[in-house]
Tab-separated table of C-alpha atoms in Angstrom:
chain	number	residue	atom	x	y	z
A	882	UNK	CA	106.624	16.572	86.161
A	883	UNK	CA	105.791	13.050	86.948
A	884	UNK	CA	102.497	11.861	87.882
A	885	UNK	CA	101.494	10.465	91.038
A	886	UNK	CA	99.017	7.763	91.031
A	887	UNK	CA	95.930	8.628	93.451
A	888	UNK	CA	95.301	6.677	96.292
A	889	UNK	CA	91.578	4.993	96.043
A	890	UNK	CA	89.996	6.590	99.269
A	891	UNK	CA	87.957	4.551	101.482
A	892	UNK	CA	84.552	5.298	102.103
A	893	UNK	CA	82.517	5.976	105.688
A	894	UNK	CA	80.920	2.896	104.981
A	895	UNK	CA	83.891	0.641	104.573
A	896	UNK	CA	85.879	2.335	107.090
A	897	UNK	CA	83.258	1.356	109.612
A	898	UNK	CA	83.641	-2.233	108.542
A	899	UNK	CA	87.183	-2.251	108.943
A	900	UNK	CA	86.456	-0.954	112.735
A	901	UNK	CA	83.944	-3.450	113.340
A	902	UNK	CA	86.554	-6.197	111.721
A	903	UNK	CA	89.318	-4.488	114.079
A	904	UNK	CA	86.849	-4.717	117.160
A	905	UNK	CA	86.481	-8.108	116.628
A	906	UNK	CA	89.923	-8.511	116.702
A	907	UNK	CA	90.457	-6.480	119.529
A	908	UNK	CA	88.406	-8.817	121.503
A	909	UNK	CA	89.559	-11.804	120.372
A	910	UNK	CA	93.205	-11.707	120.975
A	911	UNK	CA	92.750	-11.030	124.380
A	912	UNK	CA	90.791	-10.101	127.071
A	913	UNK	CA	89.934	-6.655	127.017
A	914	UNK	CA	91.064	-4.277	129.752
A	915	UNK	CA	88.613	-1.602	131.669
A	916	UNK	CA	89.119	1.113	128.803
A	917	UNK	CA	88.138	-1.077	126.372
A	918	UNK	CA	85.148	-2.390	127.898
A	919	UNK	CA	83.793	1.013	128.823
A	920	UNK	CA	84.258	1.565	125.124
A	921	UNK	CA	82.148	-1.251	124.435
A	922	UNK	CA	79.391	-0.032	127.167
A	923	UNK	CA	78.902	3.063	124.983
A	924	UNK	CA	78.512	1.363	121.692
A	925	UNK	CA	75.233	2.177	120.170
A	926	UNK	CA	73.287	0.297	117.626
A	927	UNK	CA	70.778	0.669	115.033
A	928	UNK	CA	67.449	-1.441	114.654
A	929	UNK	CA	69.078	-3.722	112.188
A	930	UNK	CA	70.057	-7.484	113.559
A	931	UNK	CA	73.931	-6.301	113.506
A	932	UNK	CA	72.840	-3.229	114.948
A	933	UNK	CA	70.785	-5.087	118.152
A	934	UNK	CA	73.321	-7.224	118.630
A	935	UNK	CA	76.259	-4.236	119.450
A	936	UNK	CA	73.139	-2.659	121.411
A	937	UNK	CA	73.353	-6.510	123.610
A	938	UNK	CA	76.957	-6.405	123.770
A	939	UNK	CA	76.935	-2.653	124.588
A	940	UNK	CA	74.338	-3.728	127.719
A	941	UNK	CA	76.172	-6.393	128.840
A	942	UNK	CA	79.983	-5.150	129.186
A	943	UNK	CA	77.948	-2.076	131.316
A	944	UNK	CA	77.606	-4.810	134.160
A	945	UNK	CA	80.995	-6.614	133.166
A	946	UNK	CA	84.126	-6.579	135.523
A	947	UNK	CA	87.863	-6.917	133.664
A	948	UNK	CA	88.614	-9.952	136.375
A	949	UNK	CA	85.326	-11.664	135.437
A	950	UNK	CA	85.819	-11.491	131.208
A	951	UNK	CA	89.154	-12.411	131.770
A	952	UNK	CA	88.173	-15.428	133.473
A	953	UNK	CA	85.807	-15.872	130.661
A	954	UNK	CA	88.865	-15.821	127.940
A	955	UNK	CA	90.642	-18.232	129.671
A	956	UNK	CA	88.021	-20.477	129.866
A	957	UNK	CA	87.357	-20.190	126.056
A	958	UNK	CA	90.405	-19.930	124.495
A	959	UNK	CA	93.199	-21.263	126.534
A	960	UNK	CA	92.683	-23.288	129.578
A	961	UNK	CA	94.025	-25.996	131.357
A	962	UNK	CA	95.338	-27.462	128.197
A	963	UNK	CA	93.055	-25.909	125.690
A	964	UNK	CA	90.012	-23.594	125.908
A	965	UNK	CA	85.935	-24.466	125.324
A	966	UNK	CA	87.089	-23.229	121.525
A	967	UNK	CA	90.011	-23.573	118.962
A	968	UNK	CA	89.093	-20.546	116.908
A	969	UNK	CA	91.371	-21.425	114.034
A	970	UNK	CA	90.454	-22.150	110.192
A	971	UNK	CA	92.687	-25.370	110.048
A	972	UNK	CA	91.178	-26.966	113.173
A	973	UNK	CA	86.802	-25.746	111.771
A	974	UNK	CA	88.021	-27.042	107.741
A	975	UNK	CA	89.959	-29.982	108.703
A	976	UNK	CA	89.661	-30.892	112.447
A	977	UNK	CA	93.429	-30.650	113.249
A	978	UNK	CA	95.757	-27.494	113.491
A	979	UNK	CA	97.956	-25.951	111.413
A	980	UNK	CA	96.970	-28.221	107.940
A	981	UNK	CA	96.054	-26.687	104.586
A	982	UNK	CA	94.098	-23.604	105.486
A	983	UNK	CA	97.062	-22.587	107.450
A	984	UNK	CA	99.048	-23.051	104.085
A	985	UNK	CA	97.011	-21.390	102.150
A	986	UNK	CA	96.613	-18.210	103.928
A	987	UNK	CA	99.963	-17.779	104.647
A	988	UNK	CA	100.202	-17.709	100.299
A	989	UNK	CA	97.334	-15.041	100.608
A	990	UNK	CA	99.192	-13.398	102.874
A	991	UNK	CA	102.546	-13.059	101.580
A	992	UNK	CA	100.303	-11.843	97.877
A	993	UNK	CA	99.278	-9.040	99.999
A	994	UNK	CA	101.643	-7.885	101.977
A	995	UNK	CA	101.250	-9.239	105.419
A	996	UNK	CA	103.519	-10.444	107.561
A	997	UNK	CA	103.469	-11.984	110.570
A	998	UNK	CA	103.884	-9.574	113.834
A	999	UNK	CA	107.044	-11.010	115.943
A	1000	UNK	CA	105.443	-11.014	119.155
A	1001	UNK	CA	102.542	-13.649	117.865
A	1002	UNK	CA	103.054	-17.399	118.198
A	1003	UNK	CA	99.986	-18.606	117.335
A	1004	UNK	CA	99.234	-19.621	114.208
A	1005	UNK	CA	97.980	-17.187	111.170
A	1006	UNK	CA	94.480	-18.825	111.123
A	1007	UNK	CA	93.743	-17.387	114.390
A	1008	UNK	CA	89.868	-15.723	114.383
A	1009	UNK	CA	91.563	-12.378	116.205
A	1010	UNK	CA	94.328	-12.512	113.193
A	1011	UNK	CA	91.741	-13.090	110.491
A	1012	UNK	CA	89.994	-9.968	111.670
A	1013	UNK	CA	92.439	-7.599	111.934
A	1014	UNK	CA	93.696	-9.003	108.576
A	1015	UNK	CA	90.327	-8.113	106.883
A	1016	UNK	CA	90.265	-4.765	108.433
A	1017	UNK	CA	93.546	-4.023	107.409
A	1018	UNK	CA	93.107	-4.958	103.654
A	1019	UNK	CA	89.756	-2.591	103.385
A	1020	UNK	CA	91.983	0.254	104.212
A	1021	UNK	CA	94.860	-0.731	102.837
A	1022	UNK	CA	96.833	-0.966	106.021
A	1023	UNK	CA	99.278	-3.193	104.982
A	1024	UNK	CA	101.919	-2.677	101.988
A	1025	UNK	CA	99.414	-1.797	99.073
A	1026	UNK	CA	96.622	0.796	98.699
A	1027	UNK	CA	93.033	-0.283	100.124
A	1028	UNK	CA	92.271	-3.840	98.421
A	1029	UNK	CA	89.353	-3.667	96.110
A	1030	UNK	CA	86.181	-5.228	96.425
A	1031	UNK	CA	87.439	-8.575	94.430
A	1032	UNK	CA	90.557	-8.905	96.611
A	1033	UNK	CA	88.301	-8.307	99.774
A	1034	UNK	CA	86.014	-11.109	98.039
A	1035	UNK	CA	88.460	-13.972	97.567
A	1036	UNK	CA	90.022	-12.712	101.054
A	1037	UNK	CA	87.107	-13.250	102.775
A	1038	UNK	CA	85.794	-16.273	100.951
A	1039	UNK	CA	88.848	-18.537	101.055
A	1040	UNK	CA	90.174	-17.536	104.714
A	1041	UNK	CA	87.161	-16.375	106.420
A	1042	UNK	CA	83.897	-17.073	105.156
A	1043	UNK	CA	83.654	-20.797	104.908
A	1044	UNK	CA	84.046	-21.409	108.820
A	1045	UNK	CA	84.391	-17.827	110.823
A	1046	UNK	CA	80.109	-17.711	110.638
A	1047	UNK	CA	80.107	-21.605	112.482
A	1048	UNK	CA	82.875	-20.376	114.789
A	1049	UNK	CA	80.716	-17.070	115.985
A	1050	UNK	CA	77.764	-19.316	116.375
A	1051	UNK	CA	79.570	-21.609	118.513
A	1052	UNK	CA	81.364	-18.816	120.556
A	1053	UNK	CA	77.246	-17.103	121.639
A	1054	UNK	CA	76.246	-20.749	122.692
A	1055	UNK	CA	79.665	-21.924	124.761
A	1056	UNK	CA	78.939	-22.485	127.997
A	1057	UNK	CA	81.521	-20.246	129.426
A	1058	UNK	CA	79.855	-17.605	127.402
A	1059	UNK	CA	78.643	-14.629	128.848
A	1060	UNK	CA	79.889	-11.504	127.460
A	1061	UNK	CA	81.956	-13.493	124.481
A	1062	UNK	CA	78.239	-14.473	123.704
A	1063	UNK	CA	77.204	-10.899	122.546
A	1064	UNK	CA	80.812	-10.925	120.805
A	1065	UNK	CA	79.347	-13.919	119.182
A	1066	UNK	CA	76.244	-12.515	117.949
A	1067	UNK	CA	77.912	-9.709	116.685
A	1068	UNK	CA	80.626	-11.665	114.424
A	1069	UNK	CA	78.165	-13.902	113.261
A	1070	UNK	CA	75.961	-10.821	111.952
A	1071	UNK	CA	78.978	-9.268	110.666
A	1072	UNK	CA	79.818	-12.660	108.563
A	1073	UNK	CA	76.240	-12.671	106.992
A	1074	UNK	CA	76.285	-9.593	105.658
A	1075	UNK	CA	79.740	-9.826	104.307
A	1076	UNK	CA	78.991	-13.093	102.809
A	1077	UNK	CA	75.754	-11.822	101.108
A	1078	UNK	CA	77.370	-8.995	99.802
A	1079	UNK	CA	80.252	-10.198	98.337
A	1080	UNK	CA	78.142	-13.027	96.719
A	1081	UNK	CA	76.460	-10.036	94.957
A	1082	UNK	CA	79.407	-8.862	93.149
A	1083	UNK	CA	79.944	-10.644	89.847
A	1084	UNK	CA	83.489	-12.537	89.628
């Protein structure tokens, strides 16, 4: 008989951070409709800063409408020409779009198995992309088995970590920030403890 190679499980732990990666996602590549604000209503967190920040976010999408956050979006992230924000790595690194970040990850990506859904136009180094993309890799949603904690590492720390933190920041104090705020505080958490953590682990 031949052996079969195990597939490395994922742990409760890491499969929550891959939902709170995908959340982030979620809400960042579009406004989110009535179901998934209710969802968000019913969040509960724990007395840790990450966990009063979802307990914010939870309060405020209990008194949010779907026309009003989609207003919101728009005035972020898209419009009339561009949005408040330009959550992409190229434009936070470099100050222009699609430059050597951009490059870079698309390398990463192709290393790892990710491609490129059909139905996206915007560039890779999108904040919503990012997310899912660091979701995906913890349990091994893309053409490998869950990446280990050194792959997650030098994911997070050439893609993410150097500018996602300053982007989060600047996403709770725009000034067409209401719920997108709480989203705000809640990615920016999220980045501190991943950085710390991953600074733990020896190269």
């Amino acid at each position: 008989m031949t052996a079969v190679a195990a597939i490395p499980s994922v742990s409760d732990e890491d499969r929550m951070r891959a939902d709170l990666y995908n959340y982030l996602g979620l809400m960042l590549s579009g406004p989110p409709d009535e179901m998934l604000l209710v969802q968000t209503a019913e969040l509960q967190g724990d007395d840790s800063p990450l966990g009063r920040a979802i307990t914010q976010l939870a309060r405020v999408a209990k008194v949010s409408k779907p026309k009003g956050v989609r207003s919101e979006y728009n005035a972020l992230f898209i419009g009339l020409g561009r949005g408040e924000l330009l959550p992409f790595a190229s434009y936070y690194l470099t100050g222009f779009l699609n430059e050597k970040p951009l490059a870079a990850l698309r390398r990463d990506m192709i290393a790892q198995g990710i491609a490129r859904a059909p139905n996206v136009f915007e560039p890779e180094d999108n904040i919503a992309s990012l997310m899912e993309m660091m979701g995906g890799l913890i349990v091994g949603r893309f053409a490998g088995p869950p990446a280990d904690l050194q792959v997650q590492k030098a994911f997070f720390n050439k893609n993410i970590g150097s500018w996602a933190g300053h982007f989060y920041s600047d996403l709770e104090a725009a000034k067409n920030s209401v719920l997108y705020a709480s989203v705000g505080a809640v990615g920016r958490e999220l980045m501190e403890i991943e950085r710390e953590a991953f600074r733990m682990i020896a190269a």
